[in-house]
Coordinates of C-alpha atoms and ligand atoms in Angstrom, one line a residue:
X260 CA 19.5 -1.0 -30.9
X261 CA 15.7 0.1 -28.8
X262 CA 15.9 3.2 -27.8
X263 CA 16.9 4.2 -24.4
X264 CA 14.7 2.7 -21.6
X265 CA 15.0 4.1 -17.9
X266 CA 14.1 1.0 -15.5
X267 CA 15.3 3.3 -12.7
X268 CA 13.0 3.4 -9.7
X269 CA 13.0 7.4 -9.8
X270 CA 13.0 9.5 -12.1
X271 CA 11.9 6.9 -14.3
X272 CA 10.5 6.4 -17.9
X273 CA 7.9 8.9 -18.9
X274 CA 4.9 7.4 -19.4
X275 CA 4.1 6.9 -23.4
X276 CA 1.9 9.8 -24.1
X277 CA 4.1 12.5 -22.2
X278 CA 5.7 13.8 -25.3
X279 CA 2.8 14.5 -27.0
X280 CA 1.1 16.0 -24.2
X281 CA 3.8 18.6 -23.8
X282 CA 4.1 19.5 -27.3
X283 CA 0.7 20.2 -27.0
X284 CA 1.1 22.2 -23.7
X285 CA 3.8 24.5 -25.3
X286 CA 1.6 24.9 -28.5
X287 CA -1.2 26.0 -26.0
X288 CA 1.4 28.0 -24.2
X289 CA 0.4 26.6 -21.3
X290 CA 3.7 27.5 -19.1
X291 CA 2.7 31.1 -19.4
X292 CA -1.4 31.1 -18.4
X293 CA -2.0 32.6 -14.7
X294 CA -2.4 30.2 -12.1
X295 CA -5.1 32.6 -10.9
X296 CA -6.9 32.1 -14.8
X297 CA -10.2 30.2 -15.6
X298 CA -7.9 28.3 -17.9
X299 CA -6.0 27.1 -14.9
X300 CA -8.9 26.6 -12.8
X301 CA -9.9 24.1 -15.5
X302 CA -6.9 22.4 -15.4
X303 CA -6.7 21.9 -11.7
X304 CA -10.3 20.4 -11.3
X305 CA -9.6 18.4 -14.4
X306 CA -6.7 16.8 -12.7
X307 CA -8.4 16.2 -9.3
X308 CA -11.6 14.9 -11.0
X309 CA -9.3 12.2 -12.8
X310 CA -7.0 11.3 -9.6
X311 CA -9.9 10.7 -8.0
X312 CA -11.4 8.9 -10.5
X313 CA -8.0 6.9 -10.9
X314 CA -7.3 6.2 -7.3
X315 CA -10.8 5.9 -6.3
X316 CA -10.6 8.7 -3.9
X317 CA -13.9 9.3 -2.2
X318 CA -15.8 12.8 -3.2
X319 CA -15.2 13.9 0.7
X320 CA -11.3 14.1 0.7
X321 CA -9.1 16.5 -0.6
X322 CA -6.3 16.0 -3.1
X323 CA -3.6 18.9 -3.0
X324 CA -0.6 19.6 -5.0
X325 CA 3.0 20.6 -3.5
X326 CA 6.7 20.6 -4.7
X327 CA 7.5 17.1 -3.8
X328 CA 6.7 14.4 -1.4
X329 CA 9.4 15.4 0.8
X330 CA 7.6 18.6 0.8
X331 CA 4.3 16.6 2.3
X332 CA 6.7 14.9 5.1
X333 CA 7.2 18.1 6.9
X334 CA 3.8 19.2 5.9
X335 CA 1.9 16.4 7.5
X336 CA 4.0 16.5 11.0
X337 CA 3.5 20.5 10.7
X338 CA -0.1 20.2 10.3
X339 CA -1.2 16.8 12.2
X340 CA 1.1 16.6 14.7
X341 CA 1.2 18.6 18.1
X342 CA 3.8 16.3 20.1
X343 CA 4.2 12.8 18.8
X344 CA 4.4 10.9 15.9
X345 CA 5.3 7.2 15.6
X346 CA 6.9 5.5 12.6
X347 CA 7.2 2.4 10.6
X348 CA 10.9 2.1 9.5
X349 CA 12.1 -0.3 6.6
X350 CA 14.1 1.6 4.7
X351 CA 15.9 5.0 3.8
X352 CA 12.6 6.8 3.0
X353 CA 10.7 6.4 6.1
X354 CA 13.9 6.4 7.8
X355 CA 13.8 10.4 6.7
X356 CA 10.2 10.7 7.2
X357 CA 11.2 10.1 11.3
X358 CA 13.7 12.5 11.2
X359 CA 11.7 14.8 9.8
X360 CA 9.6 14.9 12.6
X361 CA 12.7 15.1 14.8
X362 CA 13.9 17.8 13.2
X363 CA 10.4 19.5 13.6
X364 CA 11.1 19.1 17.2
X365 CA 8.2 16.4 17.8
X366 CA 8.8 13.6 20.0
X367 CA 8.8 10.7 17.0
X368 CA 9.4 6.9 18.5
X369 CA 9.5 4.2 15.3
X370 CA 9.9 0.6 15.0
X371 CA 12.1 -0.1 12.8
X372 CA 12.7 -3.7 10.7
X373 CA 16.1 -4.7 9.3
X374 CA 16.3 -3.6 5.5
X375 CA 14.6 -6.0 3.1
X376 CA 11.8 -6.6 5.7
X377 CA 8.5 -4.9 7.2
X378 CA 7.5 -4.8 11.0
X379 CA 5.4 -7.4 11.3
X380 CA 1.6 -6.5 12.3
X381 CA 1.1 -8.2 15.5
X382 CA 5.0 -6.3 16.3
X383 CA 3.3 -2.9 15.6
X384 CA 3.1 -1.2 19.3
X385 CA 2.5 2.5 19.3
X386 CA 2.3 4.7 22.1
X387 CA -0.5 6.3 23.8
X388 CA 0.5 9.4 23.4
X389 CA 1.3 9.1 19.5
X390 CA -1.2 11.3 17.4
X391 CA -0.1 9.8 14.3
X392 CA 1.4 6.8 13.0
X393 CA 3.2 7.0 9.5
X394 CA 3.9 4.1 7.0
X395 CA 5.7 4.0 4.0
X396 CA 3.6 1.1 2.0
X397 CA 6.2 0.7 -0.4
X398 CA 10.0 1.3 0.5
X399 CA 11.7 2.2 -2.6
X400 CA 15.0 1.5 -1.3
X401 CA 14.7 -2.0 -0.2
X402 CA 11.9 -3.2 -2.2
X403 CA 9.6 -4.2 0.9
X404 CA 6.2 -3.7 0.8
X405 CA 3.7 -3.6 3.9
X406 CA 0.5 -4.9 3.1
X407 CA -2.3 -3.0 2.7
X408 CA -3.9 -5.2 5.6
X409 CA -1.2 -4.9 8.0
X410 CA -2.3 -0.9 7.4
X411 CA -5.9 -1.1 8.2
X412 CA -5.6 -3.9 10.8
X413 CA -3.0 -1.0 12.7
X414 CA -6.1 1.6 12.1
X415 CA -8.6 -0.4 13.4
X416 CA -6.8 -0.8 16.4
X417 CA -6.2 3.1 16.6
X418 CA -8.8 4.7 15.6
X419 CA -8.3 7.7 16.9
X420 CA -5.0 7.9 15.8
X421 CA -4.2 9.7 12.0
X422 CA -2.8 7.0 9.8
X423 CA -0.5 8.7 6.8
X424 CA 0.7 6.4 4.2
X425 CA 3.4 7.1 1.9
X426 CA 2.7 5.6 -1.4
X427 CA 5.4 7.1 -3.7
X428 CA 6.2 4.3 -5.7
X429 CA 3.7 2.5 -5.2
X430 CA 0.6 4.5 -6.9
X431 CA -1.6 4.0 -9.1
X432 CA -0.6 0.4 -8.9
X433 CA -1.7 0.1 -5.2
X434 CA -5.8 -0.3 -4.5
X435 CA -5.7 2.2 -1.2
X436 CA -9.0 2.5 0.7
X437 CA -8.9 6.3 1.6
X438 CA -12.0 5.7 3.7
X439 CA -10.0 3.9 6.0
X440 CA -6.4 6.0 6.2
X441 CA -6.4 9.3 7.2
X442 CA -3.5 10.4 4.5
X443 CA -1.4 9.8 1.6
X444 CA 0.9 11.5 -0.5
X445 CA 3.3 10.7 -4.0
X446 CA 5.1 12.6 -6.3
X447 CA 4.7 12.2 -10.0
X448 CA 8.3 11.1 -11.2
X449 CA 7.5 7.5 -10.2
X450 CA 4.7 5.7 -11.0
X451 CA 2.7 8.3 -13.1
X452 CA 5.8 8.7 -15.3
X453 CA 6.1 12.3 -15.4
X454 CA 8.9 14.7 -14.7
X455 CA 10.1 15.3 -11.1
X456 CA 8.7 18.6 -9.4
X457 CA 5.2 17.9 -8.0
X458 CA 3.7 16.6 -4.8
X459 CA 0.3 15.4 -4.7
X460 CA -1.3 14.9 -1.2
X461 CA -4.5 13.1 -0.5
X462 CA -6.0 14.5 3.0
X463 CA -9.5 13.9 4.8
X464 CA -11.4 16.0 7.1
X465 CA -9.3 15.0 10.2
X466 CA -6.4 16.2 9.2
X467 CA -7.6 19.7 8.1
X468 CA -9.2 19.7 11.9
X469 CA -6.4 18.6 13.7
X470 CA -4.5 21.7 11.5
X471 CA -7.2 24.0 12.4
X472 CA -7.2 22.9 16.1
X473 CA -3.5 23.5 16.4
X474 CA -3.6 26.7 14.7
X475 CA -6.3 27.9 17.1
X476 CA -4.0 26.7 20.0
X477 CA -1.6 29.4 18.9
X478 CA 0.9 26.7 17.1
X479 CA 3.0 27.5 13.8
X480 CA 1.6 24.9 10.8
X481 CA 3.8 26.5 8.2
X482 CA 3.2 29.2 5.8
X483 CA 1.6 29.1 2.4
X484 CA 0.9 25.5 2.7
X485 CA -0.9 25.0 5.1
X486 CA -3.8 22.3 5.0
X487 CA -6.3 25.5 5.8
X488 CA -4.7 27.4 3.1
X489 CA -4.7 24.8 0.4
X490 CA -8.2 24.2 1.0
X491 CA -9.0 27.6 0.9
X492 CA -7.3 28.2 -2.5
X493 CA -8.5 24.6 -3.7
X494 CA -12.3 25.7 -3.0
X495 CA -11.3 27.7 -6.0
X496 CA -9.3 25.4 -8.2
X497 CA -6.6 27.4 -7.4
X498 CA -2.9 26.8 -5.0
X499 CA -1.6 29.5 -2.6
X500 CA 1.1 29.8 -4.8
X501 CA 2.1 29.9 -8.5
X502 CA 2.1 25.9 -9.0
X503 CA 3.9 24.3 -11.6
X504 CA 1.1 24.2 -14.1
X505 CA 2.9 22.5 -16.6
X506 CA 3.4 19.4 -14.3
X507 CA -0.4 19.8 -13.0
X508 CA -1.4 19.7 -16.6
X509 CA 0.5 16.8 -17.6
X510 CA -0.6 14.2 -14.5
X511 CA -4.5 15.1 -15.4
X512 CA -3.6 14.4 -19.3
X513 CA -1.7 11.1 -18.1
X514 CA -4.3 10.1 -15.6
X515 CA -7.3 10.4 -18.1
X516 CA -4.8 8.1 -20.2
X517 CA -4.6 5.4 -17.6
X518 CA -8.3 5.8 -17.0
X519 CA -9.1 4.9 -20.8
X520 CA -6.7 2.2 -20.2
X521 CA -8.0 1.1 -17.1
X522 CA -7.0 1.1 -13.8
X523 CA -7.4 -2.8 -13.7
X524 CA -5.6 -3.5 -17.0
X525 CA -2.7 -1.5 -15.4
X526 CA -3.0 -3.9 -12.2
X527 CA -2.9 -6.8 -14.1
X528 CA 0.0 -5.6 -15.9
X529 CA 1.8 -4.7 -13.5
X530 CA 1.4 -8.0 -11.4
X531 CA 2.4 -9.8 -14.8
X532 CA 5.8 -7.7 -15.6
X533 CA 6.6 -8.2 -11.6
X534 CA 6.6 -11.9 -11.9
X535 CA 8.4 -12.0 -15.3
X536 CA 10.8 -10.1 -13.2
X537 CA 11.3 -11.9 -10.0
X538 CA 11.4 -15.1 -12.5
X539 CA 14.5 -13.7 -14.2
X540 CA 16.2 -12.6 -10.6
X541 CA 15.1 -16.2 -9.1
X542 CA 16.6 -18.2 -12.1
X543 CA 19.9 -16.2 -12.9
X544 CA 22.5 -17.7 -10.9
X545 CA 24.3 -14.3 -9.5
X546 CA 21.1 -12.4 -8.4
X547 CA 18.8 -13.1 -5.1
X548 CA 15.3 -11.1 -4.2
X549 CA 16.5 -8.7 -1.1
X550 CA 13.1 -9.4 0.3
X551 CA 13.2 -13.3 0.9
X552 CA 9.7 -13.3 2.3
X553 CA 7.1 -13.3 -1.2
X554 CA 4.3 -11.3 1.3
X555 CA 6.6 -8.7 1.4
X556 CA 8.4 -8.7 -2.1
X557 CA 7.2 -5.3 -3.8
X558 CA 5.6 -5.6 -7.5
X559 CA 7.0 -2.0 -8.4
X560 CA 10.3 -1.7 -6.9
X561 CA 12.3 -5.3 -7.7
X562 CA 15.3 -5.2 -5.6
X563 CA 18.8 -8.5 -6.0
X564 CA 21.1 -9.1 -4.1
X565 CA 24.3 -9.4 -6.6
X566 CA 27.0 -12.0 -5.4
X567 CA 29.8 -9.8 -7.7
X568 CA 30.0 -6.2 -8.2
X569 CA 26.3 -4.7 -8.9
X570 CA 27.8 -2.1 -11.2
X571 CA 29.2 -4.9 -13.8
X572 CA 25.8 -5.9 -14.3
X573 CA 24.2 -2.1 -14.4
X574 CA 27.0 -1.3 -17.4
X575 CA 26.3 -4.0 -19.3
X576 CA 22.5 -3.5 -19.3
X577 CA 23.2 0.3 -20.0
X578 CA 25.0 -0.8 -23.4
X579 CA 21.9 -2.2 -24.3
X580 CA 20.0 0.6 -23.7
X581 CA 18.2 -0.6 -20.4
X582 CA 18.6 1.5 -17.6
X583 CA 17.9 0.0 -14.3
X584 CA 19.0 1.3 -10.7
X585 CA 21.7 0.5 -8.4
X586 CA 21.3 -0.2 -4.4
X587 CA 20.5 2.4 -1.9
X588 CA 23.1 3.9 -0.2
X589 CA 25.6 1.6 1.2
X590 CA 23.9 -1.1 -1.0
X591 CA 24.9 0.3 -3.9
X592 CA 27.4 -2.3 -4.9
X593 CA 25.6 -5.3 -3.7
X594 CA 22.2 -4.5 -5.4
X595 CA 20.3 -3.7 -8.3
X596 CA 16.8 -2.1 -8.2
X597 CA 14.5 -2.1 -11.3
X598 CA 11.1 -0.3 -11.2
X599 CA 8.2 -1.9 -12.8
X600 CA 5.9 1.5 -13.3
X601 CA 2.6 1.7 -15.5
X602 CA 5.0 3.4 -17.9
X603 CA 6.8 0.3 -18.9
X604 CA 5.6 -1.7 -21.1
X605 CA 5.1 -5.2 -21.0
X606 CA 7.6 -6.1 -24.2
X607 CA 9.9 -4.0 -22.4
X608 CA 10.1 -5.7 -19.5
X609 CA 10.1 -8.9 -21.4
X610 CA 13.0 -8.0 -23.4
X611 CA 14.8 -6.5 -19.9
X612 CA 14.4 -10.2 -18.4
X613 CA 15.9 -11.6 -21.3
X614 CA 18.7 -9.8 -21.3
X615 CA 19.0 -10.5 -17.5
X616 CA 19.2 -14.1 -17.9
X617 CA 21.9 -13.5 -20.4
X618 CA 24.4 -11.9 -18.2
Ligands
LIG836 C1 11.0 9.0 -4.1 C2 10.4 9.1 -2.6 C3 10.0 9.9 -1.6 C4 10.3 11.6 -1.9 O1 10.1 11.9 -3.1 P1 10.4 13.7 -3.9 O2 10.0 13.4 -4.9 O3 11.9 13.5 -4.0 O4 10.3 14.1 -2.9 C5 9.6 9.6 -0.7 N1 9.2 8.3 -0.4 C6 9.6 7.5 -0.9 C7 8.7 5.8 -0.7 C8 10.0 7.8 -2.4 O5 10.5 6.6 -3.2

């Protein structure tokens, strides 16, 4: 039997080179080096450089490291919103981003789409007073993806507002234009195929200026992970705290491997694998895609309704060593979720599609 493969939407399968990089890191005792050493600074620099190249992040845009994407929700609100943010909500993760703003005492309005859909661009109406617009480009809970053109059109309509984009379960697949939006972020256990415990925050100068202006007005913007603190240390290729050194090392290496493979190849393969998976779901008598409008169907998290208890299907696939996700929250027993990340090879996805056909 084939080895166990995690098609779960996060944590998910490790990128195939992680094992060797992890062995090498242990051999070099990377987890023991000082985060104030030259050795760490060069790992940090390699990681930022590889990320910038892979994700086509312009030189003037900053990349910082945090503990998770959940942390970045909080940091964006603390650093970039004085009074009011506005949220496009289409699932559990975007709802949590909105709640975070409320918990931090901000006024936070939202427009919510029914689960399985996205708010249509022409229905996006943003209060004059909102300072930041939050999108979740790929809702991992529902498999609904907001087309990038919707996000760009919203920014064009409201150029003075900051636009934040959660791309946790869609990078490196999605070709995000970092010159248009102001900030985006992800954690590494989804599309990058790495162990959890590292968040990556991509930030332009406007966000830094906003954080500084809030600080000058006497607002608290947090403590060790404020944008000015991250920038100050980042200039020296360091972090304010003792970071996940192993995680940063592994991310640098995996980004290097992805660069050698080529981002265009990764994107083409993702499209091909998504087509194979949607085909398998459309052909199956008991499955239908949760996101019915194909314009909003995620390529990286495929969600299907199941006619009968989804756990039965999940269990049968598990017996074949293929681990797929259950539905999220209240959809636990009525849906399946399948991750289609760069770590999942074409062969693995084809095998999964064959097994789905036989269910
Ligand atoms: C997983 C996920 C998060 C949270 O990531 P953590 O690493 O658990 O903090 C946020 N947004 C989306 C869309 C996600 O899929």
